[in-house]
């Protein structure tokens, strides 16, 4: 059964709304809440504990995603290891730089995950596309059909590579700042750096997806 124009528009609107909610949630859990927690705790507890506790919201978001998806993928595994690392650091050391380095290590693994996924049967970007699309069998079958197109794989693989580079750059910037500015200040800057990098990658991905879609449509009409 072919969906009407109104139904397609409603589906597109629902997807955009879901995406906006996802972006807002990501910003709150990974940027706003960590900064609030850190600002409240700074000066009242050790820097190590303040930084570790500010990482609770992102960790909870990662665990929630694992629970929802009922599986542990590469990204989820990195989140779990990050939580374990934070606990170990809090118990064994008083060096707050190690907590901040944890975030850089996590970002490096994200980069490896995105870059390495281009050699797998399905890259990470397409897997997340499946999650956003829902569990409807017809929708998933359509995604299978799209991914069978070499051009779709080429575009999404390129996007994965760009995201991997972005994560590596973010990790490099963060490590440099860890050893050049006061740790107390970086506690505020660290989430903002993540926001800038993810925001830039997200905006670029949106533009690139629209550009390639228009290009495909033009080629199909030639």
Coordinates of C-alpha atoms in Angstrom, one line a residue:
X1 CA 0.0 0.0 0.0
X2 CA 1.4 3.4 -1.1
X3 CA 1.4 6.1 1.5
X4 CA -0.4 9.3 0.7
X5 CA 1.5 12.7 0.5
X6 CA -0.2 13.7 3.8
X7 CA 1.0 10.5 5.5
X8 CA 4.5 10.9 4.2
X9 CA 4.6 14.5 5.4
X10 CA 3.3 13.4 8.8
X11 CA 6.0 10.7 9.0
X12 CA 8.7 13.2 8.1
X13 CA 7.4 15.7 10.7
X14 CA 7.3 13.0 13.4
X15 CA 10.9 12.0 12.5
X16 CA 12.1 15.6 12.7
X17 CA 10.4 16.0 16.1
X18 CA 12.0 12.8 17.3
X19 CA 15.4 14.0 16.1
X20 CA 14.9 17.4 17.8
X21 CA 14.1 15.6 21.1
X22 CA 17.1 13.4 20.7
X23 CA 19.4 16.4 20.1
X24 CA 17.9 18.3 23.1
X25 CA 18.3 15.3 25.3
X26 CA 21.9 14.8 24.2
X27 CA 22.7 18.5 25.0
X28 CA 21.1 18.3 28.4
X29 CA 22.7 15.0 29.4
X30 CA 26.2 15.6 28.0
X31 CA 26.6 19.3 28.3
X32 CA 24.1 21.1 30.7
X33 CA 23.8 18.6 33.5
X34 CA 27.5 17.8 33.7
X35 CA 28.3 21.6 33.9
X36 CA 25.7 22.1 36.6
X37 CA 26.9 19.2 38.7
X38 CA 30.5 20.2 38.4
X39 CA 29.7 23.9 39.3
X40 CA 27.8 22.8 42.4
X41 CA 30.5 20.4 43.6
X42 CA 33.6 22.4 42.7
X43 CA 35.3 23.6 45.9
X44 CA 33.1 21.3 48.1
X45 CA 34.7 18.0 47.1
X46 CA 37.9 17.0 45.4
X47 CA 38.3 17.8 41.7
X48 CA 38.5 14.1 41.0
X49 CA 35.2 13.4 42.6
X50 CA 33.5 16.5 41.1
X51 CA 34.7 15.5 37.6
X52 CA 33.7 11.9 38.1
X53 CA 30.2 12.8 39.4
X54 CA 29.7 15.2 36.5
X55 CA 30.1 12.2 34.2
X56 CA 27.0 10.5 35.7
X57 CA 24.4 12.0 33.3
X58 CA 26.2 10.9 30.1
X59 CA 26.8 7.5 31.7
X60 CA 23.1 7.2 32.5
X61 CA 22.2 8.1 28.9
X62 CA 24.5 5.4 27.6
X63 CA 23.0 2.8 29.9
X64 CA 19.5 3.9 28.9
X65 CA 20.4 3.3 25.3
X66 CA 21.7 -0.1 26.1
X67 CA 18.5 -1.0 27.9
X68 CA 16.3 0.4 25.1
X69 CA 18.2 -1.4 22.3
X70 CA 18.6 -4.6 24.3
X71 CA 22.2 -5.0 23.1
X72 CA 25.7 -3.8 23.6
X73 CA 27.2 -2.3 20.4
X74 CA 30.6 -0.7 20.0
X75 CA 29.4 2.7 21.3
X76 CA 27.7 1.1 24.3
X77 CA 30.7 -0.9 25.2
X78 CA 32.9 2.3 25.2
X79 CA 30.4 3.9 27.6
X80 CA 30.5 0.9 30.0
X81 CA 34.4 0.9 29.9
X82 CA 34.3 4.7 30.6
X83 CA 32.2 4.2 33.7
X84 CA 34.4 1.5 35.0
X85 CA 37.5 3.6 34.3
X86 CA 36.0 6.6 36.2
X87 CA 35.3 4.4 39.2
X88 CA 38.8 3.0 39.3
X89 CA 40.3 6.5 39.0
X90 CA 38.2 7.8 41.9
X91 CA 39.2 4.8 44.1
X92 CA 42.9 4.7 43.2
X93 CA 44.2 8.2 42.5
X94 CA 43.7 11.9 43.4
X95 CA 44.8 13.2 39.9
X96 CA 41.9 14.9 38.2
X97 CA 43.7 15.0 34.9
X98 CA 43.1 11.2 34.6
X99 CA 39.4 11.8 34.7
X100 CA 39.7 14.3 31.9
X101 CA 42.0 12.0 30.0
X102 CA 39.3 9.4 30.3
X103 CA 37.0 11.5 28.1
X104 CA 39.8 11.9 25.5
X105 CA 40.3 8.1 25.5
X106 CA 36.6 7.6 25.1
X107 CA 36.5 10.0 22.2
X108 CA 39.5 8.3 20.5
X109 CA 37.6 5.0 20.7
X110 CA 34.5 6.7 19.2
X111 CA 36.7 7.7 16.3
X112 CA 38.0 4.2 15.9
X113 CA 34.5 2.8 16.1
X114 CA 33.2 5.2 13.4
X115 CA 36.3 4.8 11.2
X116 CA 36.5 1.0 11.6
X117 CA 32.8 0.5 10.9
X118 CA 33.3 1.3 7.2
X119 CA 34.9 -2.2 6.9
X120 CA 31.9 -3.9 8.5
X121 CA 28.8 -5.2 6.8
X122 CA 27.0 -2.0 7.9
X123 CA 28.6 1.2 9.1
X124 CA 27.6 3.0 12.4
X125 CA 25.8 5.9 10.7
X126 CA 23.4 3.5 9.0
X127 CA 22.9 1.6 12.2
X128 CA 21.8 4.8 13.9
X129 CA 19.6 5.5 10.9
X130 CA 17.9 2.2 11.6
X131 CA 17.4 3.1 15.3
X132 CA 15.8 6.5 14.4
X133 CA 13.6 4.8 11.7
X134 CA 11.9 2.6 14.2
X135 CA 11.1 -1.1 14.1
X136 CA 8.5 -1.3 11.3
X137 CA 9.5 -4.2 9.1
X138 CA 8.6 -2.3 5.9
X139 CA 10.8 0.6 6.9
X140 CA 13.7 -1.7 7.8
X141 CA 13.3 -3.6 4.5
X142 CA 13.5 -0.2 2.7
X143 CA 16.6 0.6 4.6
X144 CA 18.1 -2.7 3.5
X145 CA 17.3 -1.9 -0.1
X146 CA 18.8 1.6 0.2
X147 CA 22.0 0.3 1.8
X148 CA 22.4 -2.2 -1.0
X149 CA 23.1 0.8 -3.3
X150 CA 26.9 1.3 -3.6
X151 CA 26.4 5.1 -3.7
X152 CA 24.6 5.1 -0.3
X153 CA 27.4 3.0 1.2
X154 CA 30.0 5.3 -0.3
X155 CA 28.3 8.4 1.1
X156 CA 27.7 7.0 4.6
X157 CA 31.2 5.6 4.7
X158 CA 32.6 9.0 3.9
X159 CA 30.5 10.5 6.7
X160 CA 31.8 7.9 9.1
X161 CA 35.4 8.8 8.2
X162 CA 34.7 12.6 8.7
X163 CA 33.2 11.8 12.1
X164 CA 36.2 9.7 13.0
X165 CA 38.5 12.6 12.1
X166 CA 36.4 15.0 14.1
X167 CA 36.6 12.8 17.2
X168 CA 40.4 12.4 16.9
X169 CA 40.7 16.2 16.5
X170 CA 38.5 16.7 19.6
X171 CA 40.6 14.3 21.6
X172 CA 43.8 16.1 20.5
X173 CA 42.5 19.5 21.5
X174 CA 41.3 18.2 24.9
X175 CA 44.6 16.5 25.7
X176 CA 46.5 19.7 24.8
X177 CA 44.2 21.7 27.1
X178 CA 44.5 19.2 30.0
X179 CA 48.2 20.0 30.2
X180 CA 48.1 23.8 29.4
X181 CA 45.2 25.3 31.4
X182 CA 44.0 24.8 35.0
X183 CA 42.0 21.6 35.6
X184 CA 39.3 23.5 37.4
X185 CA 38.7 25.6 34.3
X186 CA 38.7 22.7 31.9
X187 CA 36.0 21.1 34.0
X188 CA 33.7 23.7 32.5
X189 CA 35.3 23.8 29.1
X190 CA 35.3 20.0 28.5
X191 CA 31.6 19.6 27.9
X192 CA 31.5 22.7 25.7
X193 CA 34.3 21.4 23.5
X194 CA 32.2 18.3 23.0
X195 CA 29.2 20.4 22.1
X196 CA 31.1 22.4 19.5
X197 CA 32.6 19.3 17.9
X198 CA 29.4 17.3 17.8
X199 CA 27.4 20.4 16.7
X200 CA 29.9 21.1 13.9
X201 CA 29.8 17.4 12.8
X202 CA 26.0 17.3 13.0
X203 CA 25.6 20.5 10.9
X204 CA 28.0 19.2 8.3
X205 CA 26.3 15.8 8.2
X206 CA 22.9 17.5 7.6
X207 CA 24.3 19.7 4.8
X208 CA 26.2 16.8 3.2
X209 CA 23.1 14.5 3.3
X210 CA 21.0 17.1 1.6
X211 CA 23.7 17.8 -0.9
X212 CA 24.1 14.2 -1.9
X213 CA 20.3 13.6 -2.0
X214 CA 19.9 16.5 -4.5
X215 CA 22.8 15.2 -6.5
X216 CA 21.3 11.7 -6.7
X217 CA 18.0 13.1 -7.8
X218 CA 19.6 15.2 -10.5
X219 CA 21.6 12.2 -11.8
X220 CA 18.4 10.0 -11.8
X221 CA 16.6 12.5 -14.0
X222 CA 19.5 12.9 -16.5

